[in-house]
Structures are given as C-alpha cells and as structure tokens.
PDB file of C-alpha atoms in Angstrom:
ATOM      1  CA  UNK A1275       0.000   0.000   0.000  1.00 64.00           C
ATOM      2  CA  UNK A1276       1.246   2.950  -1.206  1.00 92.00           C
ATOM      3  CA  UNK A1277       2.089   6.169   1.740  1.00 95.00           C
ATOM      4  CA  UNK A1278      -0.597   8.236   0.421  1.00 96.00           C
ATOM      5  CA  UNK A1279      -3.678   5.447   0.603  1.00 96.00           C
ATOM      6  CA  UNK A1280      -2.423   4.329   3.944  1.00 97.00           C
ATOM      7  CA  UNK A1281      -2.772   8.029   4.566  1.00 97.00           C
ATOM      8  CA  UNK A1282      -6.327   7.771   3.772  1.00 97.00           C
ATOM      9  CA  UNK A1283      -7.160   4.030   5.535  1.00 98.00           C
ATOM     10  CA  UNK A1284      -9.980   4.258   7.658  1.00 98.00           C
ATOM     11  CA  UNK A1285      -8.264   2.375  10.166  1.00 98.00           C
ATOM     12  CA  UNK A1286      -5.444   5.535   9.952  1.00 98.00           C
ATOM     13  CA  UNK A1287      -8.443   7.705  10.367  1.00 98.00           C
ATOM     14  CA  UNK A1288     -10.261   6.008  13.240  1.00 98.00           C
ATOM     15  CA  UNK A1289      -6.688   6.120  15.555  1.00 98.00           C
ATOM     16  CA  UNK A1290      -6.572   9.568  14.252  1.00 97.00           C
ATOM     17  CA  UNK A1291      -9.636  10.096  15.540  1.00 98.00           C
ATOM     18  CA  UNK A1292      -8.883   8.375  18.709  1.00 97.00           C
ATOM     19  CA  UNK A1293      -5.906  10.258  19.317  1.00 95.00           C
ATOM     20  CA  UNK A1294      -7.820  14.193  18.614  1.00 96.00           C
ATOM     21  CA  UNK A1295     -10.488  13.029  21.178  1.00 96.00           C
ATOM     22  CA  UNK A1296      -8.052  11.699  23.713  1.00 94.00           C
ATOM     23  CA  UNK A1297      -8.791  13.718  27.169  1.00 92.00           C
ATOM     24  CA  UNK A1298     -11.402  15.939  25.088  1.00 94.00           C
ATOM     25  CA  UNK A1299     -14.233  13.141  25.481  1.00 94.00           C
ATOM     26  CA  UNK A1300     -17.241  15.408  26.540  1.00 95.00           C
ATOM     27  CA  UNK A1301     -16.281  18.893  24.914  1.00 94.00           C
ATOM     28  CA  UNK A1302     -19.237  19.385  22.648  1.00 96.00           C
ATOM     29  CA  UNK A1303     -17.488  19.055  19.718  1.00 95.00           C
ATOM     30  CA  UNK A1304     -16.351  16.049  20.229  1.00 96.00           C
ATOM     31  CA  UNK A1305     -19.580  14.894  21.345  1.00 96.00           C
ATOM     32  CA  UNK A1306     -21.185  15.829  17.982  1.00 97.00           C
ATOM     33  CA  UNK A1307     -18.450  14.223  15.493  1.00 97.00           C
ATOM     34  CA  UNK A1308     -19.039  11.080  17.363  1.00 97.00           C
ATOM     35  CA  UNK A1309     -22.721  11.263  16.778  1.00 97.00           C
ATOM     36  CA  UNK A1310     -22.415   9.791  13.250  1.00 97.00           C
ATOM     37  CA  UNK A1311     -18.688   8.951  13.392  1.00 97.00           C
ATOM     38  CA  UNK A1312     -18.224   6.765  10.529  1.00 98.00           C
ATOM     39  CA  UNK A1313     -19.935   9.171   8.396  1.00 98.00           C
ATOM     40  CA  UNK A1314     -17.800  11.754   9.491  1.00 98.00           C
ATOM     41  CA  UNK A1315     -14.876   8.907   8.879  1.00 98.00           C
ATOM     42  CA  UNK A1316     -15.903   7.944   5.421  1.00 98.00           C
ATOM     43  CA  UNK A1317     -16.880  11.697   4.735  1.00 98.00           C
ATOM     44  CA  UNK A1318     -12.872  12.853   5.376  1.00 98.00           C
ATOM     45  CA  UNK A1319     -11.385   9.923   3.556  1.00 98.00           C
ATOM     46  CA  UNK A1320     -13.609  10.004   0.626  1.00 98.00           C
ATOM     47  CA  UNK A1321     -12.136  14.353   0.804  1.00 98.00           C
ATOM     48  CA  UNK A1322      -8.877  13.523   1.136  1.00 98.00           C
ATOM     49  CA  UNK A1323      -9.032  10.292  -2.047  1.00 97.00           C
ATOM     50  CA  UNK A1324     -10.517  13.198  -3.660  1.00 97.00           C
ATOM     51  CA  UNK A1325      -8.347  16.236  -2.738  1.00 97.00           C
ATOM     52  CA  UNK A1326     -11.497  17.888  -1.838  1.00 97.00           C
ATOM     53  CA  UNK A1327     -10.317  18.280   1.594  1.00 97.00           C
ATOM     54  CA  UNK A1328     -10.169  21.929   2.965  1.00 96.00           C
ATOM     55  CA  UNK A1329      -9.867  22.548   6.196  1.00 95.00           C
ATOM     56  CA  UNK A1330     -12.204  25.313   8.188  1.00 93.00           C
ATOM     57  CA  UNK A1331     -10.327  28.270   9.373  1.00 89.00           C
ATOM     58  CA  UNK A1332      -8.491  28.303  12.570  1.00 85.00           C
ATOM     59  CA  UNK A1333      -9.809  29.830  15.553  1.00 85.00           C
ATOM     60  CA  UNK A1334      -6.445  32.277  16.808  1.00 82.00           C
ATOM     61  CA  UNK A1335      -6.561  33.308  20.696  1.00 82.00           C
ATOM     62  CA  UNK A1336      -3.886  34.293  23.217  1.00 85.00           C
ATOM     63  CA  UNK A1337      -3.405  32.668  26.106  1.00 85.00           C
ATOM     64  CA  UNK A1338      -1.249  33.486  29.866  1.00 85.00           C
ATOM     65  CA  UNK A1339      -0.180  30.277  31.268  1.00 79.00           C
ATOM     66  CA  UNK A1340       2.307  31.650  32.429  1.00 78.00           C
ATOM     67  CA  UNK A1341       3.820  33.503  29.383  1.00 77.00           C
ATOM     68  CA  UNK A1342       1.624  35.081  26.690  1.00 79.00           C
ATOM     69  CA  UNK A1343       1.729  32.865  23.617  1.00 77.00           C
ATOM     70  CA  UNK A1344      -0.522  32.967  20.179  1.00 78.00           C
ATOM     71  CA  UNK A1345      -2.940  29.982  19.798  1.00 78.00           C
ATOM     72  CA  UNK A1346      -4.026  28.693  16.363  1.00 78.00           C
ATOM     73  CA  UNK A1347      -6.701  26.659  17.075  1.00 86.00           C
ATOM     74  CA  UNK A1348      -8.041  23.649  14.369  1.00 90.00           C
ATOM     75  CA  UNK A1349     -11.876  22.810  14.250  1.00 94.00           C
ATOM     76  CA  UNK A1350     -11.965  19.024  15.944  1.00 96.00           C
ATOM     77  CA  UNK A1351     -12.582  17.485  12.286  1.00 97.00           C
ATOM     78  CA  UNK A1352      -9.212  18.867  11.238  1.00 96.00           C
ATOM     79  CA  UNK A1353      -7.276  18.041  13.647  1.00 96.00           C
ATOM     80  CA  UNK A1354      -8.269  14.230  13.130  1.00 98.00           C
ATOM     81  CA  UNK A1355      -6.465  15.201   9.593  1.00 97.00           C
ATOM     82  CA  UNK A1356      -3.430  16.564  11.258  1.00 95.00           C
ATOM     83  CA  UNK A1357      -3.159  12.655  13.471  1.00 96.00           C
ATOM     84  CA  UNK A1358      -3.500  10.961  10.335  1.00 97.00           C
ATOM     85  CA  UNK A1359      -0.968  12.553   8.756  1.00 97.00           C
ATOM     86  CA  UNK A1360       1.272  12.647  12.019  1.00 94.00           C
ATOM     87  CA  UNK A1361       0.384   9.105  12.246  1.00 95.00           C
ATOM     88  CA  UNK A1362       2.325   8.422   8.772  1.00 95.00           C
ATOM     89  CA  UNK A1363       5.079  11.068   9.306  1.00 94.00           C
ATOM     90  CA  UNK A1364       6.371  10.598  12.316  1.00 92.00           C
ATOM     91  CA  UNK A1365       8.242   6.848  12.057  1.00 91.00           C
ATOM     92  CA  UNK A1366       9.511   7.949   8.746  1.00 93.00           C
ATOM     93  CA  UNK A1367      10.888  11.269  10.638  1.00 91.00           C
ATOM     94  CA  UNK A1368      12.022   9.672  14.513  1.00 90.00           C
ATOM     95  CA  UNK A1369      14.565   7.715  13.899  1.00 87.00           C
ATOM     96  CA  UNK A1370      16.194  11.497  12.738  1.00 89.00           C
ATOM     97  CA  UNK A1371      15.327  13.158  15.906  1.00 88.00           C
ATOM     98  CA  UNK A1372      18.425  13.491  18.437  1.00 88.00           C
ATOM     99  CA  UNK A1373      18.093  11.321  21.163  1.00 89.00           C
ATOM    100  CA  UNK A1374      17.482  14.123  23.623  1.00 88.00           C
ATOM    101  CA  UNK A1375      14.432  15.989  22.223  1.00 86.00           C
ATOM    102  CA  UNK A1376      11.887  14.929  24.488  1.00 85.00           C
ATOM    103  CA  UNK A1377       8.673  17.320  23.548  1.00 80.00           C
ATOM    104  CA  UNK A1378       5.707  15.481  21.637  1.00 78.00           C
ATOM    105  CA  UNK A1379       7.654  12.333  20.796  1.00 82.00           C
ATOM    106  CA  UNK A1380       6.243   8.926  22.258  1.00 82.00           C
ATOM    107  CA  UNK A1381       8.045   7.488  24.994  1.00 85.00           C
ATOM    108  CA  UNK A1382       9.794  11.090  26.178  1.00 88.00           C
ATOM    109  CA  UNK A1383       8.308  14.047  27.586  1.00 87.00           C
ATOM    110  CA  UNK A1384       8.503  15.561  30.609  1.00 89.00           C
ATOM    111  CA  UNK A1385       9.685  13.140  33.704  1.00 92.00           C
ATOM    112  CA  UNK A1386      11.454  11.557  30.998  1.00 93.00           C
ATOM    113  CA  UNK A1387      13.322  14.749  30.067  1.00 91.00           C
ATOM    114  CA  UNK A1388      13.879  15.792  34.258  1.00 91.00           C
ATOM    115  CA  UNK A1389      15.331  11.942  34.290  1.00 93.00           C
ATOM    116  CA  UNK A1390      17.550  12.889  31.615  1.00 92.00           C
ATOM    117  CA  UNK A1391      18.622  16.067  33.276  1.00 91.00           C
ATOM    118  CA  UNK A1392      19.497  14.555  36.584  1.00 92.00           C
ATOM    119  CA  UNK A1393      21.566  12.315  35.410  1.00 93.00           C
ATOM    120  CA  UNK A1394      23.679  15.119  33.152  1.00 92.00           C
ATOM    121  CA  UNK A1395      23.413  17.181  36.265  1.00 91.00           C
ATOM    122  CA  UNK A1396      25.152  14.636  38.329  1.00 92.00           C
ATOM    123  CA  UNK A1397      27.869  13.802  36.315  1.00 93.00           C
ATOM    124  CA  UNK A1398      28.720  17.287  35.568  1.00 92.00           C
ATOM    125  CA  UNK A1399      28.637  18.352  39.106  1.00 93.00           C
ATOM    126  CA  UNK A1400      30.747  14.954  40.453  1.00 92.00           C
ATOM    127  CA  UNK A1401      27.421  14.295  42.534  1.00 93.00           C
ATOM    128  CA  UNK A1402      27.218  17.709  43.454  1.00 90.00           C
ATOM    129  CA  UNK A1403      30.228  18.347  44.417  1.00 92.00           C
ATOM    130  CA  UNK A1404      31.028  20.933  41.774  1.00 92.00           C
ATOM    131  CA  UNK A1405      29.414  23.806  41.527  1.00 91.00           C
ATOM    132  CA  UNK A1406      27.964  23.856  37.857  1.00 88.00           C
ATOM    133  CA  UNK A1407      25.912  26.247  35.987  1.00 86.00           C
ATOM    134  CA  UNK A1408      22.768  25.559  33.255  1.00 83.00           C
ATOM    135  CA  UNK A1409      21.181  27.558  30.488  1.00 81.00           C
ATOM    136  CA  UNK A1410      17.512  27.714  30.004  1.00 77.00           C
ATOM    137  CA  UNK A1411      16.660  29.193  26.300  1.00 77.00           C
ATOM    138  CA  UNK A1412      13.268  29.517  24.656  1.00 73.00           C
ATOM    139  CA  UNK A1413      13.298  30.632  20.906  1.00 75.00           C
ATOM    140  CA  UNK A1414      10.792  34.186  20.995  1.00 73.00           C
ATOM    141  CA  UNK A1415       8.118  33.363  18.886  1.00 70.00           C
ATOM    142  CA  UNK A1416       9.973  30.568  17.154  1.00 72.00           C
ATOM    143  CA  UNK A1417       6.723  28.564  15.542  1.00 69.00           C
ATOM    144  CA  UNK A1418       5.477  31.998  14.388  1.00 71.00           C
ATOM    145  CA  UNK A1419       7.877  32.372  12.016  1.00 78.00           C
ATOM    146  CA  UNK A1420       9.207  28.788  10.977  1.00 82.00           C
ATOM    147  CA  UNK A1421       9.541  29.590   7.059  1.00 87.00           C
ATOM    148  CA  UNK A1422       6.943  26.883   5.248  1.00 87.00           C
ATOM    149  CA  UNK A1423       9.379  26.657   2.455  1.00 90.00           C
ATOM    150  CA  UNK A1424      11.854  25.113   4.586  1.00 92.00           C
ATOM    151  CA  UNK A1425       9.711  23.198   6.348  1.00 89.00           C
ATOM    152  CA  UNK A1426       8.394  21.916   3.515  1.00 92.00           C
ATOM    153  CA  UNK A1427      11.929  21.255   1.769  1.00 93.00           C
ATOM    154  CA  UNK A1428      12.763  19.200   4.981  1.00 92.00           C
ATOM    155  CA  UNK A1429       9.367  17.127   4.150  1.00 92.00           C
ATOM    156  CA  UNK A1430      10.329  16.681   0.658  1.00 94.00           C
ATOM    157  CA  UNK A1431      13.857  15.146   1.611  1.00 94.00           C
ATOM    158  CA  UNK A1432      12.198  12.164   3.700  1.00 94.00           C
ATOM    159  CA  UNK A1433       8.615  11.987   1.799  1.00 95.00           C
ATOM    160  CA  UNK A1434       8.133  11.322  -1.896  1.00 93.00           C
ATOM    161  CA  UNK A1435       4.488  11.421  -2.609  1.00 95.00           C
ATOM    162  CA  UNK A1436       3.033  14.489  -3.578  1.00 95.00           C
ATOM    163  CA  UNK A1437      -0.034  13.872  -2.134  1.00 97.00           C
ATOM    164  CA  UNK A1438       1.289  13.646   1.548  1.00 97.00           C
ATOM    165  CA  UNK A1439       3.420  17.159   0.394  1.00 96.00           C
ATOM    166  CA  UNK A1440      -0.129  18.164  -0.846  1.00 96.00           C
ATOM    167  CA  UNK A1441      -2.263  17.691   2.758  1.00 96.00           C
ATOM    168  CA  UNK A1442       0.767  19.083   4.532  1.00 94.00           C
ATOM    169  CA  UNK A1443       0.455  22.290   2.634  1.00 92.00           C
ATOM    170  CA  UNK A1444      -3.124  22.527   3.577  1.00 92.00           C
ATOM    171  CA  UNK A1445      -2.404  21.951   6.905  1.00 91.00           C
ATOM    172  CA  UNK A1446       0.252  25.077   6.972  1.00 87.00           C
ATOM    173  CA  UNK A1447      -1.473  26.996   4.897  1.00 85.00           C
ATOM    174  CA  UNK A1448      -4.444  26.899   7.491  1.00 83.00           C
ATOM    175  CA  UNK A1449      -3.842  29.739  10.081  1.00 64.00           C
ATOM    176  CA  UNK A1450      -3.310  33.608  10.349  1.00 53.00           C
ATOM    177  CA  UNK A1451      -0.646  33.452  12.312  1.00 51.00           C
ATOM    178  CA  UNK A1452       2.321  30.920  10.936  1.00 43.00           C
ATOM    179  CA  UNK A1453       1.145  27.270  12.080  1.00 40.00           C
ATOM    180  CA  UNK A1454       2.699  25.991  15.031  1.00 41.00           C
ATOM    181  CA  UNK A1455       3.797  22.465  14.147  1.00 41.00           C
ATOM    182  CA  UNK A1456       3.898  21.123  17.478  1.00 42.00           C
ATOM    183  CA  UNK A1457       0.339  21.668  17.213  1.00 40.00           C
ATOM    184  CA  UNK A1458       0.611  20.579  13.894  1.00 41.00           C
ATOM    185  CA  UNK A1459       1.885  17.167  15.562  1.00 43.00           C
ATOM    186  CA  UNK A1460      -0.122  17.604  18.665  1.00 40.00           C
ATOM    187  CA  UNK A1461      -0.468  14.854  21.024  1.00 36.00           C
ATOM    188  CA  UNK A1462      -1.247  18.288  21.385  1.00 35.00           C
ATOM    189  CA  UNK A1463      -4.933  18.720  20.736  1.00 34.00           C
TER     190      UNK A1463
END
C-alpha cells in the first residue's frame, strides 16, 4: 500500500480520531463528530481520495499560562487530519530526531526529560560536588515564524508522494498566524 492510501485508511483515520479526542471526550465538539462517526470517517477519507479536503479556518486566541503565547486553534474534524498525517510522518521522521528531544515524541516528555537532566546534572557536578551552571533558552516566537518553504523542503527530503506534500500544505497553509507544528503534531490537541 502505497504512503498516500495508507494516509487515507480508515483504520489511519479512526486512531486519528482516537488520538484528537483523547482527554477531550465530553467537549461538545467532540460529542457531535461522534454522533455519526463513521460518516464523518468515510466523509474525510472520501475528501482527502478526492483532494477535496479543505480545512475550516483556525480559531487564533492568546493565552497566559504563564507567558503570553498565540494559539491557532483547528476545528476538531481537522485536527483528526493533522493525526492521520502525524500518524504516517512521524516513524519515517524519529529515527532522525536526536536522542534528547523529548517534547511530543512517544516514549519522552517531561519526567522523561527531568530523568535525563538529573543524570547530566550529576555527572557534571561529580554528585554535586562541583558547583555547575545551566542555560535555560526559549526561541521568541519561534513557531510563528518557521519559514513553510523550509519546512516543507525538509518534508520533501524524507517523503516522496506528492499527495502527503499536498495535505501538509493545507495543513500550513491553514492559520493567520504561521502554524505551530507542534500543534501541527499535537499529542497536542
């Protein structure tokens, strides 16, 4: 099966699905796309076979928790989209991640990353018997500005089929503001 069609697989679609609902069970809009789910299943795949697909605009809010940040926010039926294209990307892309880049990737995250840290933090400090310093950076508005073009190019390098290329142009193409890919790749929504 070729990348594209096991893009489109309803099985692809339904853990999609799964994943965009996970800890969102009763928000109404959830609610309502599981009404007549495999409609709304067979509905996207049969838009996507079909390039019909278009996403509805993005919702953009700001939000203080505890820095100010820009949200871009998909309607629910799009971001099943985004986990069925995640759900295809992401093996192709892991095994090029560096080791220690724990946000959004399965089997990292947080404690994982403190875990990490401790560890560095003890050898470096001989158990803490060195005084040693760290550095704690955050890009300014980093996902604002990632260049598509780029981004894209990057795609291109790892994924041949134009119509994967086609669905993530879409996707970035969907928002105001520039699309924040670790939205884009949620575990996330």
């Amino acid at each position: 099966m070729d990348l594209y069609n096991k893009l489109c697989s309803y099985d692809n679609l339904f853990l999609a699905y799964t994943k965009a609902r996970k800890h969102k069970t009763t928000k109404d809009y959830v609610v309502e796309f599981e009404k007549d789910l495999q409609n709304n299943l067979l509905v996207l795949r049969s838009e996507l076979l079909l390039h019909s697909y278009q996403p509805k605009p993005s919702v953009n809010f700001i939000v203080r928790d505890p820095k100010t940040r820009k949200i871009s926010k998909s309607d629910f039926r799009d971001r099943v989209v985004h986990h069925t294209l995640c759900n295809i990307i992401e093996p192709i892309f892991e095994k090029s991640f560096i080791y220690d880049s724990y946000a959004n990737r399965i089997g990292k995250g947080t404690l994982k990353a403190i875990e990490r840290f401790d560890k560095f933090k003890r050898k470096a400090s001989k158990n803490n018997k060195v005084k040693c310093y760290i550095l704690k950076a955050d890009i300014q508005k980093y996902f604002e500005n990632v260049d598509h073009n780029i981004l894209l190019s990057t795609i291109k390098k790892k994924i041949a089929d134009k119509r994967v290329i086609w669905l993530a142009q879409k996707i970035l193409a969907n928002s105001s503001w520039q699309f924040d890919i670790s939205v884009f790749c949620e575990r996330v929504s």
